[in-house]
Coordinates of C-alpha atoms in Angstrom, one line a residue:
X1 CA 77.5 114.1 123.7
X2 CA 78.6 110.9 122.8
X3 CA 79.2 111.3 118.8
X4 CA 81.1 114.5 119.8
X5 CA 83.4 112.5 122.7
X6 CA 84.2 109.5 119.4
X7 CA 85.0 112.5 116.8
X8 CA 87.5 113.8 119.6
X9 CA 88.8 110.5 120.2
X10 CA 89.5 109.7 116.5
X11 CA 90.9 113.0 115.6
X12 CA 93.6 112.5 118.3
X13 CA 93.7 109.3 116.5
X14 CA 94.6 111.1 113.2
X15 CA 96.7 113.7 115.0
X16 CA 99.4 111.1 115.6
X17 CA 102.7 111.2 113.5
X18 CA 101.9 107.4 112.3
X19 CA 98.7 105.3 112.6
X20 CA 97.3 102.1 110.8
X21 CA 94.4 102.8 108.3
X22 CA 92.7 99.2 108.8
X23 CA 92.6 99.7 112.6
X24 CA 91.3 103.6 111.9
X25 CA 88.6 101.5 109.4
X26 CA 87.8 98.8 112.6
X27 CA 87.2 101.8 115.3
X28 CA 84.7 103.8 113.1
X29 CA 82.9 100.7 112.0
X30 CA 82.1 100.5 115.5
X31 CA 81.6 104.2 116.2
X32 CA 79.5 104.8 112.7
X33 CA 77.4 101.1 112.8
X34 CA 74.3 101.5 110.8
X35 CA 75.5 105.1 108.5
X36 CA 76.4 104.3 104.9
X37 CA 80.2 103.8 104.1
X38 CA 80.3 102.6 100.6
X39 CA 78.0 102.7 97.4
X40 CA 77.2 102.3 94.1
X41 CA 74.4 101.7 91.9
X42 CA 74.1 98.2 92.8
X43 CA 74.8 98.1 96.5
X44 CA 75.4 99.9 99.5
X45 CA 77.8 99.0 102.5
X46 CA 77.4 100.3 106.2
X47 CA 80.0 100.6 108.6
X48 CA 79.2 98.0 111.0
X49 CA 79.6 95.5 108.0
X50 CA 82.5 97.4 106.4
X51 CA 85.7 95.9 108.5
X52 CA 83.6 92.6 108.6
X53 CA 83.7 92.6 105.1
X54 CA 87.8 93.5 104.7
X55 CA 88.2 91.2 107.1
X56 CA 87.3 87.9 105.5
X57 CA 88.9 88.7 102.5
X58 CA 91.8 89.8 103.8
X59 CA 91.3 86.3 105.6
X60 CA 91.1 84.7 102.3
X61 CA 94.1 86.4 100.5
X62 CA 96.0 85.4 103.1
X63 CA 94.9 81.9 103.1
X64 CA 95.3 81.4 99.0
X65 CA 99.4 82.4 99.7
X66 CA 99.7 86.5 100.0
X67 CA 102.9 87.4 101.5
X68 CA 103.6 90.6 103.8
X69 CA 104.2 93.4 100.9
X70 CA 102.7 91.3 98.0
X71 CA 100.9 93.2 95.9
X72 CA 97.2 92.4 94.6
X73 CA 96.0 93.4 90.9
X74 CA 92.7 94.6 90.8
X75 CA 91.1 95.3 87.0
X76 CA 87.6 96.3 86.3
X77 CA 85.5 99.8 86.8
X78 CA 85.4 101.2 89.9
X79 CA 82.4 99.3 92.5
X80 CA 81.8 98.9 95.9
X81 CA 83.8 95.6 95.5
X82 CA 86.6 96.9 93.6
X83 CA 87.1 99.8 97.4
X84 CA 86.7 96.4 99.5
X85 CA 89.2 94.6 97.5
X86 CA 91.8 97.8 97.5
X87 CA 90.8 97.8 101.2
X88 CA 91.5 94.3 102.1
X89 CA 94.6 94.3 100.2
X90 CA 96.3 96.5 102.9
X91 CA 94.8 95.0 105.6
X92 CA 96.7 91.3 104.8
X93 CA 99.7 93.2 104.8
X94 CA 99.8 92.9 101.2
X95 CA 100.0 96.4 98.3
X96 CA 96.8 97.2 96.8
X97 CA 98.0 97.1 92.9
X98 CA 95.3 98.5 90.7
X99 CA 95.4 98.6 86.8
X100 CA 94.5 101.0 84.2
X101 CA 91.4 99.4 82.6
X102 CA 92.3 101.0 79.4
X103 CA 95.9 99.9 78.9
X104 CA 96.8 96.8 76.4
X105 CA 96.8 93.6 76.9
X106 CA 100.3 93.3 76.8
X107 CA 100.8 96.7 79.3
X108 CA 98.1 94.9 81.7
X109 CA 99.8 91.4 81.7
X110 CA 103.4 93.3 82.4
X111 CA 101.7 95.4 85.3
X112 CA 100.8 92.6 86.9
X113 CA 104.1 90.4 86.6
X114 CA 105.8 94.1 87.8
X115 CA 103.4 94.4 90.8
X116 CA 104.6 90.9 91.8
X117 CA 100.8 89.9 92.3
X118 CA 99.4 86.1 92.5
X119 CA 96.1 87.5 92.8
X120 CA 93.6 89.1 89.9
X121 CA 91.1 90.6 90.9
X122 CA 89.1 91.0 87.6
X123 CA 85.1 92.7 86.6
X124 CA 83.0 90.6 84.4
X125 CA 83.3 93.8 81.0
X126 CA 87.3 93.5 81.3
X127 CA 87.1 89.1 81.9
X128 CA 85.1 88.8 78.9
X129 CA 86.9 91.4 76.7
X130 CA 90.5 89.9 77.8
X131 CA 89.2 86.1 77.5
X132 CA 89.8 82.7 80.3
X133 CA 93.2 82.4 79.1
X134 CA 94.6 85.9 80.1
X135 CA 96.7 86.0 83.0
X136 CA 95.7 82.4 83.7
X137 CA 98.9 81.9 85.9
X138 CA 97.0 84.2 88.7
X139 CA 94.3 83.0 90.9
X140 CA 91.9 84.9 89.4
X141 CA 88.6 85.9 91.3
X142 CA 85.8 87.6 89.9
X143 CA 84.8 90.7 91.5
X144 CA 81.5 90.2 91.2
X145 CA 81.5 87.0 93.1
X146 CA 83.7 88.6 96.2
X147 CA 81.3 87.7 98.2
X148 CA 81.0 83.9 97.6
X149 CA 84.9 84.3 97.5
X150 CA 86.1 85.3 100.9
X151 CA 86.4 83.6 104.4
X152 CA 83.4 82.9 106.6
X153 CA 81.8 85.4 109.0
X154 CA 83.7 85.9 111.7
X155 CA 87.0 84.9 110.6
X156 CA 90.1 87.2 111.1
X157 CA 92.9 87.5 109.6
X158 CA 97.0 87.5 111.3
X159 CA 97.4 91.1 113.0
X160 CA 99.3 93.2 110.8
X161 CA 101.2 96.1 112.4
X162 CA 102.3 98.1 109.3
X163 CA 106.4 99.6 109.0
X164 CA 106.0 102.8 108.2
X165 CA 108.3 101.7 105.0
X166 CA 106.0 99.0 104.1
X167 CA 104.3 99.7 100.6
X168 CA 101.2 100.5 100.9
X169 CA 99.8 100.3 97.4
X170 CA 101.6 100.6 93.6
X171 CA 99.5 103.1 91.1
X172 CA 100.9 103.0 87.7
X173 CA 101.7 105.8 85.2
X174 CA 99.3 106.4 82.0
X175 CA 101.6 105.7 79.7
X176 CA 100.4 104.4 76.0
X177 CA 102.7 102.0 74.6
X178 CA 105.3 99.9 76.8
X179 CA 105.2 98.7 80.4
X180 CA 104.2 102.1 82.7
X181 CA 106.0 102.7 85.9
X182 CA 104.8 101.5 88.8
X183 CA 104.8 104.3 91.7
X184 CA 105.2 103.1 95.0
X185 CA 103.5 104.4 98.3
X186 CA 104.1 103.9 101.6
X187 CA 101.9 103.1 104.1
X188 CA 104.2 106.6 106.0
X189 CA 103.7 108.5 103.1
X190 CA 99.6 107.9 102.5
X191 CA 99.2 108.5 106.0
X192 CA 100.6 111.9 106.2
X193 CA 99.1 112.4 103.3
X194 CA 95.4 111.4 104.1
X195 CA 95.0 111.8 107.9
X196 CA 95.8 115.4 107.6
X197 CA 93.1 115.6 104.9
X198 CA 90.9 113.8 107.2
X199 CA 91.3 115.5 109.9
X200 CA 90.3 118.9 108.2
X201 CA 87.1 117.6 107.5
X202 CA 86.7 117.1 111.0
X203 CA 87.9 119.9 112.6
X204 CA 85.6 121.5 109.7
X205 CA 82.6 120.0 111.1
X206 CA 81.9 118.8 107.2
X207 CA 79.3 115.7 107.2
X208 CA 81.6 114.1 105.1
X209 CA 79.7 112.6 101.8
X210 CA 81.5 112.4 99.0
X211 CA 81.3 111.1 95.5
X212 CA 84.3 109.7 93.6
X213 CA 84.0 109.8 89.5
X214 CA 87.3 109.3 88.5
X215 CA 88.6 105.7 88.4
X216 CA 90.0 104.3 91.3
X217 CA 93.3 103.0 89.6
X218 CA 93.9 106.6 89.1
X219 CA 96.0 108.6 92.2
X220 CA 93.2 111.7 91.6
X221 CA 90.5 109.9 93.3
X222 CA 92.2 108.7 96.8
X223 CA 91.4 112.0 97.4
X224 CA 88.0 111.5 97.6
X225 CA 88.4 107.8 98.7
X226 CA 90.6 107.2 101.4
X227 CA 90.7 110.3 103.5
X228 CA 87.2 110.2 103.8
X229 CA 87.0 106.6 104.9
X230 CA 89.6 107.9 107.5
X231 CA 87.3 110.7 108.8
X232 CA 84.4 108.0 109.0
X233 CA 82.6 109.3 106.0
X234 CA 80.8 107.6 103.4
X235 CA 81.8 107.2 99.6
X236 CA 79.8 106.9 96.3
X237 CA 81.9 105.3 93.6
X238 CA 80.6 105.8 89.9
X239 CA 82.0 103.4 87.5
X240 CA 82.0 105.6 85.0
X241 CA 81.4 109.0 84.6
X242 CA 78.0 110.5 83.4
X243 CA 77.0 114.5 84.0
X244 CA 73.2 113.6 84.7
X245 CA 74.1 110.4 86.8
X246 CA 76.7 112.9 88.8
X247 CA 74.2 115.9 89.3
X248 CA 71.5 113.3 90.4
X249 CA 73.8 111.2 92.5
X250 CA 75.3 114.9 94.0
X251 CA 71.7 116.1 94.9
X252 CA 70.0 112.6 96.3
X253 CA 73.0 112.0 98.2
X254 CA 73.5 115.8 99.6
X255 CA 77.6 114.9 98.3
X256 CA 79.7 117.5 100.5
X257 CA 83.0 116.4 98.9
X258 CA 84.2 115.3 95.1
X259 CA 87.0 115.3 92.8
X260 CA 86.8 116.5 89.7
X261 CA 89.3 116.4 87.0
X262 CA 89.0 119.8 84.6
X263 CA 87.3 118.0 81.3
X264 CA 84.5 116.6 83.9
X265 CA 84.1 119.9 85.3
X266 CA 83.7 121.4 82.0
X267 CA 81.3 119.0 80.7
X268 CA 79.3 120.1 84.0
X269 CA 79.2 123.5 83.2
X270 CA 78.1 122.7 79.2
X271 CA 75.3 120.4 80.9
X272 CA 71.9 121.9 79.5
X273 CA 70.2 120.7 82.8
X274 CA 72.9 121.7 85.4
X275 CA 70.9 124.3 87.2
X276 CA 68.0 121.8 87.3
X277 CA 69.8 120.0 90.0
X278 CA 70.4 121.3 94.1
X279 CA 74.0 120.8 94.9
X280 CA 73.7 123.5 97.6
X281 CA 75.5 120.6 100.2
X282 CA 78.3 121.0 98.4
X283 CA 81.3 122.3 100.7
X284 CA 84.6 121.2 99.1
X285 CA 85.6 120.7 95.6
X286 CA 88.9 119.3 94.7
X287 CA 90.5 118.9 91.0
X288 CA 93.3 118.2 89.5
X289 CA 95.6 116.1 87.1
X290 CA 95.3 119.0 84.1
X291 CA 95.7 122.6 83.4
X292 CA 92.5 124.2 85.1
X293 CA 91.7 127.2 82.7
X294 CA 91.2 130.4 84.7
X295 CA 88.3 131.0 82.9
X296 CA 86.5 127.6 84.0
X297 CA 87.5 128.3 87.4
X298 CA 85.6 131.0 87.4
X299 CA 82.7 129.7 85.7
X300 CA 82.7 126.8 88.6
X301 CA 83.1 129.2 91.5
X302 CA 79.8 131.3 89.9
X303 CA 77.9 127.7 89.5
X304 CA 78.6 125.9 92.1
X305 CA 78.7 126.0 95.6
X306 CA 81.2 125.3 98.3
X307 CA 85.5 125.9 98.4
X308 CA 87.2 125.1 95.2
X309 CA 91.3 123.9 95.7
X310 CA 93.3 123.0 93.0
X311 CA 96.0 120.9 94.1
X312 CA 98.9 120.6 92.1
X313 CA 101.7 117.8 92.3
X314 CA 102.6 114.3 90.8
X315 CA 101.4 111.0 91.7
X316 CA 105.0 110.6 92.3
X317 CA 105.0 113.5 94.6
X318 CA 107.6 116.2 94.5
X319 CA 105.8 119.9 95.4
X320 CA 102.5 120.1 96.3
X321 CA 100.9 123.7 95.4
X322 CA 97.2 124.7 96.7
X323 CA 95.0 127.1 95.2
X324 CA 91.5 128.1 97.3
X325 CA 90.2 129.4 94.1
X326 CA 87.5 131.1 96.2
X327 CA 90.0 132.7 98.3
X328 CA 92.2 134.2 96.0
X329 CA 90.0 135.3 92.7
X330 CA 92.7 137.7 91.6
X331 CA 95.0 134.2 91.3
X332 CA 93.4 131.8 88.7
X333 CA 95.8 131.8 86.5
X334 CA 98.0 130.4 88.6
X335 CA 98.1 126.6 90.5
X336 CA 98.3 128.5 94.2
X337 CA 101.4 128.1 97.0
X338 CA 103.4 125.2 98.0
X339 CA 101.2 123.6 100.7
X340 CA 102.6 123.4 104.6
X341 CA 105.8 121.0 104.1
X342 CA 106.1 121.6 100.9
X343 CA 108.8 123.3 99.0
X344 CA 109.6 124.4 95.4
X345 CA 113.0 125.4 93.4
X346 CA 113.1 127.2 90.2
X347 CA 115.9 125.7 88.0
X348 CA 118.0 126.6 84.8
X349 CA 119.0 123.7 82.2
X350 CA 122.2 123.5 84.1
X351 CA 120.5 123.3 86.9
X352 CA 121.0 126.6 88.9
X353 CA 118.2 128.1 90.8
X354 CA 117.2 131.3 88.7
X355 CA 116.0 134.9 90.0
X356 CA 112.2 134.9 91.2
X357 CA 109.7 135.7 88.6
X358 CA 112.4 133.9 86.1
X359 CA 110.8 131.1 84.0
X360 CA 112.7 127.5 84.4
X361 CA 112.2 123.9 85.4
X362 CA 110.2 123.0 88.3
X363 CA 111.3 120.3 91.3
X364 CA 110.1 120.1 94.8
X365 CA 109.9 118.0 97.6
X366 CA 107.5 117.2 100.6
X367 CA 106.3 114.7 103.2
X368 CA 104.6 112.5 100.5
X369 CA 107.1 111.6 98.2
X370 CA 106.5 108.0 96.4
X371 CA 109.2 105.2 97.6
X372 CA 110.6 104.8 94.0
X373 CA 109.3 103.2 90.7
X374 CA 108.8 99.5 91.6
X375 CA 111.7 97.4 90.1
X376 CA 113.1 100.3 88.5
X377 CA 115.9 102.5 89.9
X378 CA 117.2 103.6 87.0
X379 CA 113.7 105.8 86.5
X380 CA 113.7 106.7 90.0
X381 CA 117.1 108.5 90.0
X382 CA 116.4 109.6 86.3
X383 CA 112.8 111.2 88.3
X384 CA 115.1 112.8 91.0
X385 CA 117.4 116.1 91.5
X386 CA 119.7 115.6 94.2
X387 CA 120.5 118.7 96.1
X388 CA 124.2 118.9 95.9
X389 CA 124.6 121.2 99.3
X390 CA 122.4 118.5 101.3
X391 CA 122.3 115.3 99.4
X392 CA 118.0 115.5 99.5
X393 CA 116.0 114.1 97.1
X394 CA 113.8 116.7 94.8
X395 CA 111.5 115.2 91.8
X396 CA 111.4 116.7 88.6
X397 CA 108.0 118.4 88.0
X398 CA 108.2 118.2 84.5
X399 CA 106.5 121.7 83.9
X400 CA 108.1 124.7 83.1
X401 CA 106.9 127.3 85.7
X402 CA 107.4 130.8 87.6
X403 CA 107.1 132.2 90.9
X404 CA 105.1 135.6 91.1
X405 CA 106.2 138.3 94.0
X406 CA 103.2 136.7 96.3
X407 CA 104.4 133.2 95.9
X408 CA 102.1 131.7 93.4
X409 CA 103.4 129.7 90.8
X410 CA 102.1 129.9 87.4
X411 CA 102.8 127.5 84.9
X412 CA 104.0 128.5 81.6
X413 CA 104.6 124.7 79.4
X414 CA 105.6 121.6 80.0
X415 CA 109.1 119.9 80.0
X416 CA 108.3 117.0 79.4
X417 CA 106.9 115.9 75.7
X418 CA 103.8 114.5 77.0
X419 CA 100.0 115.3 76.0
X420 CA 97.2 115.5 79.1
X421 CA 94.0 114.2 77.9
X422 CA 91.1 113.7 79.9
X423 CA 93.6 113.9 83.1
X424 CA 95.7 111.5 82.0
X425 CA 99.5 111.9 80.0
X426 CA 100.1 110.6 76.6
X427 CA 103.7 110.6 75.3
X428 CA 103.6 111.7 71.4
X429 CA 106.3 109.6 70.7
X430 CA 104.4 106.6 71.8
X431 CA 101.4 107.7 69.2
X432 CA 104.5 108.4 66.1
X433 CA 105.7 105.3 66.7
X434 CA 102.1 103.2 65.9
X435 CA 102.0 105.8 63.0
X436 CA 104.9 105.0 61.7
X437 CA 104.0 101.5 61.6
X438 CA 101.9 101.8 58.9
X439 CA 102.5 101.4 55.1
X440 CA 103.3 104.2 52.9
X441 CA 104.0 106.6 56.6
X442 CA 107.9 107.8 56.6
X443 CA 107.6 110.8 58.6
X444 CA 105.0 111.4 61.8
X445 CA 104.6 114.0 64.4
X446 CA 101.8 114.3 67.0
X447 CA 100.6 117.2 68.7
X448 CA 98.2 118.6 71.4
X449 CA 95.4 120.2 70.8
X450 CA 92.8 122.1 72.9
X451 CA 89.7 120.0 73.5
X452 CA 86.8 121.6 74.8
X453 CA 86.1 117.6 76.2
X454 CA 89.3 116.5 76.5
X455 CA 91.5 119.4 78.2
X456 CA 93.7 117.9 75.1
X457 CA 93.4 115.8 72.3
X458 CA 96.5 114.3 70.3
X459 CA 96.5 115.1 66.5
X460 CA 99.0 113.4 63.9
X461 CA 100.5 114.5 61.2
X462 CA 102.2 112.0 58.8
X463 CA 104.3 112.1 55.2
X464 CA 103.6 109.9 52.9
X465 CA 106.0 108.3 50.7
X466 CA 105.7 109.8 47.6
X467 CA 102.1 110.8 48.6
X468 CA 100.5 107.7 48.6
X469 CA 99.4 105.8 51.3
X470 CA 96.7 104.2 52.9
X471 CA 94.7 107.0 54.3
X472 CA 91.6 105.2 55.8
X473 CA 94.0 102.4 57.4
X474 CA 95.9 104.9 58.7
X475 CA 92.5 107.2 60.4
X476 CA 91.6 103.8 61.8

């Protein structure tokens, strides 16, 4: 009686237009108490000690100089520590700024000076591979030692009653060479977003379990992070991703919920000992970032159990399209509908809407749309199509794409010269720039090609002046 009167109370909770995920955090910490809320493969966090935790070093951020919408880097491979950190970031008031662990130095250090951060929060592989001197400006604190780090028990830190307009974290595009974008979020914007996600597991009646292998400086897995924090769930966090790890982690655990980019749920399928392993808790399977081939859709809805949604969007936002893979079979080939809230436009280069069923360039709009590009207006607008009838905002999918006579949108290339490996973009003139760096390399072009691993994998092609060249250098 009473764990059904707390899951009515907090999906009223969730129900509201606006609401404040550290106080959502506080409530089920005292509702959940001893059930698991966090792990990895070193340690494990329940929810009576979860806000405790957040809360001291949310104390301590605050102490060592974090202002209201400050943001705080985090680099290192996803942990327990690394959620707390992202956690107690938003809690201070400040933006949980997390970095792409495999960018450059040079793309890390101007993240962080983007992102406005004081703090580093930094894991003991990416310390030692970046050296003492790196960033050295920033308090740095290693995330190992988090613990020894924060405030005492019991401390709290200053209330913080989020804006609606206050940033709520900055994720930064995967770009290869030069400073990436950082995409802003608002605490508005991750709240639609998540509570509504939230509050379908609830109203599901899912025991919300879920297991998050993508990294968590990548927008993919807040899907499996932070909505089901907000339905008082509990999280496994895999630093890095593994297919016997995952299957064992998945069974032992009885996971309910992941995320699953297309390459991971290939290498599933190719696992010789997949079928060894019971995943029949599985309810809900998410996946995105890459083109999901209909075939391997299929293979995954024969394999493994539970709803399968493709969600389709940017981390900037724009259109978000669903596909219940399980519910329309007929429809793989396509990413699904633009979700409640959601709407799409079909353009022409000059920008006029063309007939339905009409290839063209893609742009939507919806409730959770990013802020802007921190610090950079110029990319925002350049992102944007401004409705000349109504002066609203639409982004730029970058896709090329058509609407069939049911609604569906099926994508038929990509606009934009990129390359998605792995579920993340790589520009090909990034790559034929590096290759033209190289002696004896006057021409370069770079291509994608289908991976079996990688979704895609980039492949050069270079002329050499008068044939010769350094070919080894260059394969390096």
């Amino acid at each position: 009686m009473q764990t059904r009167m707390n899951t009515e109370i907090m999906t009223a909770r969730l129900e509201e237009a606006f609401g404040s995920f550290p106080d959502i955090l506080t409530e089920w910490s005292w509702i959940k108490g001893d059930n698991l809320a966090l792990i990895d493969e070193r340690r494990e966090v329940r929810w009576a000690e979860l806000a405790g935790l957040v809360e001291r070093l949310a104390v301590r951020l605050v102490e060592t100089g974090l202002q209201r919408g400050q943001s705080v880097a985090i680099l290192g491979t996803s942990s327990v520590e690394y959620a707390l950190v992202f956690l107690a970031a938003v809690r201070a008031g400040g933006v949980a700024a997390p970095l792409t662990t495999s960018a450059s130095p040079e793309q890390l250090a101007g993240m962080a000076k983007d992102s406005g951060a004081i703090h580093l929060f930094i894991d003991a592989a990416k310390a030692e591979e970046l050296g003492p001197d790196f960033m050295a400006d920033l308090i740095r604190v290693p995330l190992e030692s988090i613990d020894q780090w924060m405030a005492p028990a019991g401390t709290r830190a200053p209330a913080f009653s989020p804006d609606p307009k206050d940033p709520f974290n900055i994720i930064y595009s995967s770009g290869t060479t030069g400073i990436p974008k950082g995409i802003v979020h608002s605490h508005q914007m991750r709240w639609r977003q998540f509570a509504t996600t939230a509050l379908s597991f609830l109203e599901a009646g899912i025991a919300v379990r879920s297991l998050a292998s993508t990294p968590l400086y990548s927008n993919t897995t807040m899907v499996a992070f932070l909505p089901v924090l907000l339905a008082g769930g509990c999280v496994r966090v895999m630093g890095k991703f593994d297919c016997a790890k995952w299957l064992a982690h998945a069974a032992a655990d009885r996971t309910t919920i992941t995320m699953l980019v297309p390459v991971q749920y290939q290498r599933l399928m190719d696992f010789a000992q997949f079928d060894d392993f019971d995943l029949s808790a599985l309810q809900l399977k998410y996946c995105t970032s890459a083109p999901f081939a209909a075939d391997l859709k299929r293979e995954v809805l024969r394999r493994m159990p539970g709803a399968l949604i493709e969600i389709y969007s940017m981390t900037e936002g724009g259109v978000v399209c669903l596909l219940a893979c399980h519910e329309f079979p007929d429809k793989l080939h396509t990413v699904g509908r633009p979700a409640p809230g959601s709407e799409l436009k079909v353009l022409d280069d000059e920008d006029r809407e063309v007939p339905p069923g009409t290839p063209g360039n893609l742009i939507g709009r919806s409730l959770t749309m990013m802020s802007g590009y921190k610090n950079r207006p110029d990319k925002t607008q350049e992102a944007q199509w401004i409705d000349p009838a109504t002066g609203e905002a639409w982004m730029r999918m970058g896709d090329i794409g058509r609407v069939d006579a049911d609604g569906f949108v099926e994508l038929v290339g990509r606009a934009k010269d990129m390359i998605i490996s792995g579920g993340f973009n790589i520009y090909p003139s990034d790559l034929e720039a590096e290759l033209l760096k190289e002696t004896g390399v006057v021409e370069a072009a770079v291509v994608g090609a289908a991976s079996r691993n990688w979704g895609e994998s980039p492949v050069g092609f270079v002329v050499l002046n008068n044939g010769v060249g350094d070919c080894a250098a260059i394969m390096a």
